[in-house]
Coordinates of C-alpha atoms and ligand atoms in Angstrom, one line a residue:
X14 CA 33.0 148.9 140.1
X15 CA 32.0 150.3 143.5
X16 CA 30.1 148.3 145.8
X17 CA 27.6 149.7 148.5
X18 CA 26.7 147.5 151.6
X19 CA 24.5 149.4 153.8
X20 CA 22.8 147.6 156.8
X21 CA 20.5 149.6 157.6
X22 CA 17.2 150.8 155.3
X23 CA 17.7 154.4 156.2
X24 CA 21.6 154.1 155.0
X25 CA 20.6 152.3 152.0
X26 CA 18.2 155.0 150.7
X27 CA 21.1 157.4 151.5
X28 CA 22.9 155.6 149.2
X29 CA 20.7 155.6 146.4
X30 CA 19.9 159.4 146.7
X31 CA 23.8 159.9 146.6
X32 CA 24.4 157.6 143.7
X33 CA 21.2 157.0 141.7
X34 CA 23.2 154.9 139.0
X35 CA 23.9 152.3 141.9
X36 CA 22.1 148.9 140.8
X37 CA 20.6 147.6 143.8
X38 CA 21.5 143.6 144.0
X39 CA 19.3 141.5 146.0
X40 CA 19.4 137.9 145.4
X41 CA 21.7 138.5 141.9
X42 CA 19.4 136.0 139.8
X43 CA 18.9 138.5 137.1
X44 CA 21.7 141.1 138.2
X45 CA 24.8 138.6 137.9
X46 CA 23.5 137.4 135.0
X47 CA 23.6 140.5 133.5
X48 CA 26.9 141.0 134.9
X49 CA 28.5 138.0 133.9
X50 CA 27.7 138.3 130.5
X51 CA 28.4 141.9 129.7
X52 CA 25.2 142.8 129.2
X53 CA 25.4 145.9 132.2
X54 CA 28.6 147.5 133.8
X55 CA 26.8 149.5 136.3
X56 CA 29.2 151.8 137.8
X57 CA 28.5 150.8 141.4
X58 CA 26.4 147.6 143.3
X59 CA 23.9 148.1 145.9
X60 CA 24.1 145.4 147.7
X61 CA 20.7 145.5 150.4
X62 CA 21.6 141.7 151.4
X63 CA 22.9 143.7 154.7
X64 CA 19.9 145.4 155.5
X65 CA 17.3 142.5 157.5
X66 CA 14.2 143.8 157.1
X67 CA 13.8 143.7 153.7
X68 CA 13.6 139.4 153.9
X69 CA 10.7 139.6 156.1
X70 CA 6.9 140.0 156.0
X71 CA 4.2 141.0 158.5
X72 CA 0.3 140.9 158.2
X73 CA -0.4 144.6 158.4
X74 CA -3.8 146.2 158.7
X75 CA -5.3 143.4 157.0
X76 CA -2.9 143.1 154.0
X77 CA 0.4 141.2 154.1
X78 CA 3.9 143.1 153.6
X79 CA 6.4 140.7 151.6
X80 CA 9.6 142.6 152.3
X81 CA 11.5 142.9 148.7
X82 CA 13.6 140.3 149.4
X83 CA 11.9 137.4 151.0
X84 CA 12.8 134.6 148.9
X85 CA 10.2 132.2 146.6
X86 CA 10.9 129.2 149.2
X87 CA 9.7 131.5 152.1
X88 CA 6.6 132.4 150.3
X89 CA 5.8 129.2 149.1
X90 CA 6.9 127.6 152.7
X91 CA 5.0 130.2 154.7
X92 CA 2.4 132.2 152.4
X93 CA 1.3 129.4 150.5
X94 CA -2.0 129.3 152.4
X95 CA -2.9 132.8 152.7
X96 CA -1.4 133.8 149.0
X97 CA -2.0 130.7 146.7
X98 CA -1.9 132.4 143.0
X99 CA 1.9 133.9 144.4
X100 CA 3.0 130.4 146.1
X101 CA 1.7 128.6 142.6
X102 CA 3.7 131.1 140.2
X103 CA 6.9 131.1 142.9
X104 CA 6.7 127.6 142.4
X105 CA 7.2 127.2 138.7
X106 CA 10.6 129.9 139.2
X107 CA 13.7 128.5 138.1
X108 CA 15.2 125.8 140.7
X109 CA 15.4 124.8 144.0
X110 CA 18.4 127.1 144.4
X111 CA 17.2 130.6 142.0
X112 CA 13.7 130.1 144.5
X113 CA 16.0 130.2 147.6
X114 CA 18.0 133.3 146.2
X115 CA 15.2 135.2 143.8
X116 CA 13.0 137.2 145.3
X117 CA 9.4 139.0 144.3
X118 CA 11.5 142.8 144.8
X119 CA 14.1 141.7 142.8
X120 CA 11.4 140.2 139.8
X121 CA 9.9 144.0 140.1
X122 CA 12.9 145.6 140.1
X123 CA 13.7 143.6 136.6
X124 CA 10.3 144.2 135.3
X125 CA 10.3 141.8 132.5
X126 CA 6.9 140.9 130.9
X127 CA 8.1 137.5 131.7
X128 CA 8.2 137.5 135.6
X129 CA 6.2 135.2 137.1
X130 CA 5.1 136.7 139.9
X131 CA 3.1 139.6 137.9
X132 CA 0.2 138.0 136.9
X133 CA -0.7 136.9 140.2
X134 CA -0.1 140.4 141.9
X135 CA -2.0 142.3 139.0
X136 CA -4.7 139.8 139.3
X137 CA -4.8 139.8 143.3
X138 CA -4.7 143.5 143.3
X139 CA -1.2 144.4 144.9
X140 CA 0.6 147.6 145.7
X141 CA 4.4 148.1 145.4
X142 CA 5.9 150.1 148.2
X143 CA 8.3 152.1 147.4
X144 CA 10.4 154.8 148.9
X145 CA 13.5 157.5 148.1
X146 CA 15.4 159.3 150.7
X147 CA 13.9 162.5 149.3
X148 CA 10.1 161.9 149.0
X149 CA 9.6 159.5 151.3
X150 CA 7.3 156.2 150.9
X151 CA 4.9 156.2 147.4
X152 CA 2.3 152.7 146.9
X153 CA 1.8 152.3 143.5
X154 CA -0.7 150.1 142.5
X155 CA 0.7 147.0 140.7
X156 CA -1.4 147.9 137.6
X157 CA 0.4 150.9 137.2
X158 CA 3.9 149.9 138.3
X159 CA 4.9 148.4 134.8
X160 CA 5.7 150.7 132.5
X161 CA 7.4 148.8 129.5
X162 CA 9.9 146.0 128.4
X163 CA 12.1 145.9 131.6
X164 CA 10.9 149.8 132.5
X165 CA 9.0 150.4 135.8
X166 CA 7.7 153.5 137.6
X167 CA 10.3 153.4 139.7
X168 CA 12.4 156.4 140.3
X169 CA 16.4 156.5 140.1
X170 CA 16.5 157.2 143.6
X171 CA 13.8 154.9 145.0
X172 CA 14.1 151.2 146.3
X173 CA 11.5 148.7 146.8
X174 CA 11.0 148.1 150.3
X175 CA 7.4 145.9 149.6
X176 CA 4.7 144.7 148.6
X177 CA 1.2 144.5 149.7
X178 CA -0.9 141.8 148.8
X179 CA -4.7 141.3 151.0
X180 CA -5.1 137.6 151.5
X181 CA -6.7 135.8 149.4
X182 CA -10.6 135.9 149.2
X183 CA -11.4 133.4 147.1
X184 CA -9.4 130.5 144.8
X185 CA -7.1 132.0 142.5
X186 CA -4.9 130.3 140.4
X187 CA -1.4 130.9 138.4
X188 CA -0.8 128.7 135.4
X189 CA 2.3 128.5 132.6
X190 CA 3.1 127.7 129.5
X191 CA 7.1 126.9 129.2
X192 CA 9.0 124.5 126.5
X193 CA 9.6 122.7 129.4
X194 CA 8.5 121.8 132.9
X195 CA 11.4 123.4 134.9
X196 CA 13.9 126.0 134.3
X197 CA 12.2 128.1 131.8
X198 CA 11.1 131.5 131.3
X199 CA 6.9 131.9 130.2
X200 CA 6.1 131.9 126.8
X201 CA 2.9 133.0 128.4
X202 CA 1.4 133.1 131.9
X203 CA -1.9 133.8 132.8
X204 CA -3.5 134.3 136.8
X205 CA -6.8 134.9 138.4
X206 CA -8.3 135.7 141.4
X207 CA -12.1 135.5 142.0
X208 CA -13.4 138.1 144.6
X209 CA -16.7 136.4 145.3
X210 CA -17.5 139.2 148.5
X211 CA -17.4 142.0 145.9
X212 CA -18.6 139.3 143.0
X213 CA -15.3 140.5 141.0
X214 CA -12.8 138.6 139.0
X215 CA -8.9 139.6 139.1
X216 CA -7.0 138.6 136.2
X217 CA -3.1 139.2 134.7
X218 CA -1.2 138.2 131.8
X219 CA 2.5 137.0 132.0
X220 CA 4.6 137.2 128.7
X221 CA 2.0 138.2 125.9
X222 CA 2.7 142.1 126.0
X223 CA 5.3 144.9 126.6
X224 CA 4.1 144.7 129.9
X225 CA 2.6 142.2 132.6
X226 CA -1.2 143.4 132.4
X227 CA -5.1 142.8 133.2
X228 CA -7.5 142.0 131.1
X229 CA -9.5 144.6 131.8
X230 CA -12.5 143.7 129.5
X231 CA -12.3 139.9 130.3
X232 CA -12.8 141.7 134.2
X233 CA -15.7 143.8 133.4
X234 CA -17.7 141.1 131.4
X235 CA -17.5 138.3 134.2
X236 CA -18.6 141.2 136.4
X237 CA -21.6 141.6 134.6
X238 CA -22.2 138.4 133.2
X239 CA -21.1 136.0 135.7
X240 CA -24.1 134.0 138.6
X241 CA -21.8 133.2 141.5
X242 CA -24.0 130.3 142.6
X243 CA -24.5 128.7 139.2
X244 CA -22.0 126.5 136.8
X245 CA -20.1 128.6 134.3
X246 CA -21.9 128.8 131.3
X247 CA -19.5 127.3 127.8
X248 CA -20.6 130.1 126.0
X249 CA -19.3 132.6 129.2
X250 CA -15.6 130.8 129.2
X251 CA -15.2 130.8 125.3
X252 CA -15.7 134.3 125.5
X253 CA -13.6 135.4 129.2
X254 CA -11.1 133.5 126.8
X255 CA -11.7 135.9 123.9
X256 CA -11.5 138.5 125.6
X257 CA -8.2 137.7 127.7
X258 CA -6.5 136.9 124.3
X259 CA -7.6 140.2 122.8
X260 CA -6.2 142.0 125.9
X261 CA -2.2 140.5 124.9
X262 CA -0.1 142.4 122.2
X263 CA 1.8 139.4 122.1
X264 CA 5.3 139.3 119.5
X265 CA 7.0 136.4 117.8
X266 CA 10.3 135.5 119.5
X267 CA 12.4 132.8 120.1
X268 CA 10.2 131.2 122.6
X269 CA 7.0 131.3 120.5
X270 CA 4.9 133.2 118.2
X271 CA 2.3 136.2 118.7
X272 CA -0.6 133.9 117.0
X273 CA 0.8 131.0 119.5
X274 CA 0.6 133.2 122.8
X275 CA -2.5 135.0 122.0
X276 CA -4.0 131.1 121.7
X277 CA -2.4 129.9 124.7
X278 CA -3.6 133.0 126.9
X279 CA -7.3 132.0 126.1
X280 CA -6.5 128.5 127.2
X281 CA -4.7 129.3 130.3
X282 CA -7.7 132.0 131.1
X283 CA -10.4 129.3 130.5
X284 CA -8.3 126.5 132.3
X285 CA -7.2 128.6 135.7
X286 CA -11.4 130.1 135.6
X287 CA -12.7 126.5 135.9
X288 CA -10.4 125.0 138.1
X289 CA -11.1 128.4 140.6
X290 CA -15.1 127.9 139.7
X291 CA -15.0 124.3 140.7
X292 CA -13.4 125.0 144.2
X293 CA -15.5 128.7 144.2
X294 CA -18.8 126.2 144.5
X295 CA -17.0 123.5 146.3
X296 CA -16.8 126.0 149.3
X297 CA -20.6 127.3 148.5
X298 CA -21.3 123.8 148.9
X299 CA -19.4 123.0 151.8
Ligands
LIG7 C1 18.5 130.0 136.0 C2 17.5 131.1 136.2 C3 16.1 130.8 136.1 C4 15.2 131.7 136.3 N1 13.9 131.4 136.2 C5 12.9 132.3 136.4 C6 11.5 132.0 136.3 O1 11.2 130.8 136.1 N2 10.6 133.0 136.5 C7 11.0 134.3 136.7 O2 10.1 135.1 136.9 N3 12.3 134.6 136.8 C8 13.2 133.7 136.6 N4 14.6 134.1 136.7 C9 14.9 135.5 136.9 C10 15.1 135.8 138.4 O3 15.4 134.7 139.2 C11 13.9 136.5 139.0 O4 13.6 137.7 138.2 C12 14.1 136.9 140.5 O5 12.8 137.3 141.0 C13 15.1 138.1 140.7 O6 15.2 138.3 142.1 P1 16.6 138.6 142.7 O7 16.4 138.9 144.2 O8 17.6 137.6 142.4 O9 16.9 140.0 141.9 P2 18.3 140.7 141.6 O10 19.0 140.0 140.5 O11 19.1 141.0 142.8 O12 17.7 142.1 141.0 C14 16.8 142.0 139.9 C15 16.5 143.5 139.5 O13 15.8 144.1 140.5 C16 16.5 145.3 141.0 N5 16.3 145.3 142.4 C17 16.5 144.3 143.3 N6 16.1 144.6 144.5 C18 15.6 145.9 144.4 C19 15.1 146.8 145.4 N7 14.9 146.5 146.7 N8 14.7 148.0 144.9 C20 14.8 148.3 143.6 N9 15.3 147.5 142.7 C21 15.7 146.3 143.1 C22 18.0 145.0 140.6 O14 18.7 146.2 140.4 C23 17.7 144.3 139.2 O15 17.5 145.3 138.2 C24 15.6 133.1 136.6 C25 16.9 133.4 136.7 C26 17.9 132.4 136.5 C27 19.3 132.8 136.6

């Protein structure tokens, strides 16, 4: 196996153009795995550990940059404030040590349904920046950036240099459902992010479809239906939860059934809209 180490971006996409079957390996959590048990012989590693920009993030224009491979701790340590429903889900990945390696490029770049930091990007509106040698830098909007099980828009010769994600405007929140507390891939996820300047709900599903995904309807009806200075109505959240569970095409697997996950997304979608209501008036209040 051949392994790349350019340090710098520009020889990095150089790399990829020349050999688009290169894997790029960033922190390894998903690629070593892989590795180690047979499950991928790529012919050649890109390893972009070499190339420093790429772990760190700026607040451009308004929105921040999250270089592909700044680490979970970093944006949990540093971001926490400014991007809570991405510090909440980086905080339920793996361990201490898989946060300190794993990074939010390298959970795109893997695009599985499960990934925990999709829901909150979908739901806070994100764009992926990505670039190729050839074309140059594309955004593509987080909603359209998964494609399938483990299939991405990304091109063979593009890398992810970013991704863009505008501070948060309101609460938003990340929650998970796991057969344990630590350690464990979602059997579902579910995140939201209110947008009370344009009086708009942001929403995304973890692990209860082919893809991470909105739930587009759930977004439209709280758009009409929802009073930004009153209580949310019972009958309102039963049916944001309806909706949210009829937006997952869920399937039975080892870590729990379709009937299970499309049940436990409309109790994570009513759970993660109160507790975001609550602080939502809170701050009216305060
Ligand atoms: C014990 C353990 C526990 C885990 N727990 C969780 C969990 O709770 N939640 C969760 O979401 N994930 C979990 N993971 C999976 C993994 O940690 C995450 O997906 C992590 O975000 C991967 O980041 P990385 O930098 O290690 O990626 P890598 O392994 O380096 O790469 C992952 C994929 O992205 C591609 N890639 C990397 N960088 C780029 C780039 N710049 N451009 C294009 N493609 C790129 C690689 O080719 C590969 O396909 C766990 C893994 C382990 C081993």
């Amino acid at each position: 196996m051949e392994f790349l180490r350019p340090t710098t971006w520009a020889e990095a996409l150089a790399a990829k153009a020349d050999q688009p079957d290169a894997v790029p390996i960033q922190g390894g959590t998903d690629v070593m795995v892989e590795i180690n048990f047979s499950v991928r012989r790529p012919p050649a590693l890109l390893d972009l550990t070499a190339v420093p920009e790429l772990a760190t993030w700026s607040l451009d224009g308004g929105r921040y940059r999250i270089g592909a491979a700044v680490p979970y701790s970093t944006i949990i340590g540093e971001l926490g404030g400014a991007l809570p429903g991405l510090a909440q889900a980086a905080r339920t990945v793996g361990s201490p040590q898989i946060r300190n390696r794993g990074s939010v490029g390298g959970n795109l770049g893997a695009a599985s349904p499960a990934g925990d930091s999709h829901p909150p990007l979908l739901a806070a509106g994100a764009a992926v920046e990505v670039e190729s040698r050839g074309r140059g830098v594309r955004m593509i909007p987080a909603d359209a950036f998964y494609l399938g099980v483990k299939r991405s828009a990304l091109l063979p010769d593009e890398l992810i240099r970013a991704v863009h994600v505008e501070p948060a405007a309101g609460p938003q929140y990340f929650s998970k459902v796991g057969t344990r507390n630590a350690m464990v891939i979602a059997v579902c996820s579910f995140a939201v992010a209110l947008h009370p300047d344009e009086r708009r709900v942001g929403t995304g599903l973890g692990s209860a479809a082919p893809t991470p995904r909105r739930a587009r309807e759930a977004e439209e009806f709280l758009a009409a239906e929802l009073d930004w200075s009153a209580p949310l109505q019972p009958a309102l959240l039963a049916r944001f939860g309806e909706l949210c569970a009829g937006a997952a095409a869920p399937i039975d697997d080892v870590r729990g059934t379709a009937g299970y996950r499309r049940h436990a997304i409309a109790v994570l979608a009513r759970r993660t809209l109160t507790w975001a209501w609550h602080d939502h008036l809170e701050r009216r209040a305060a």
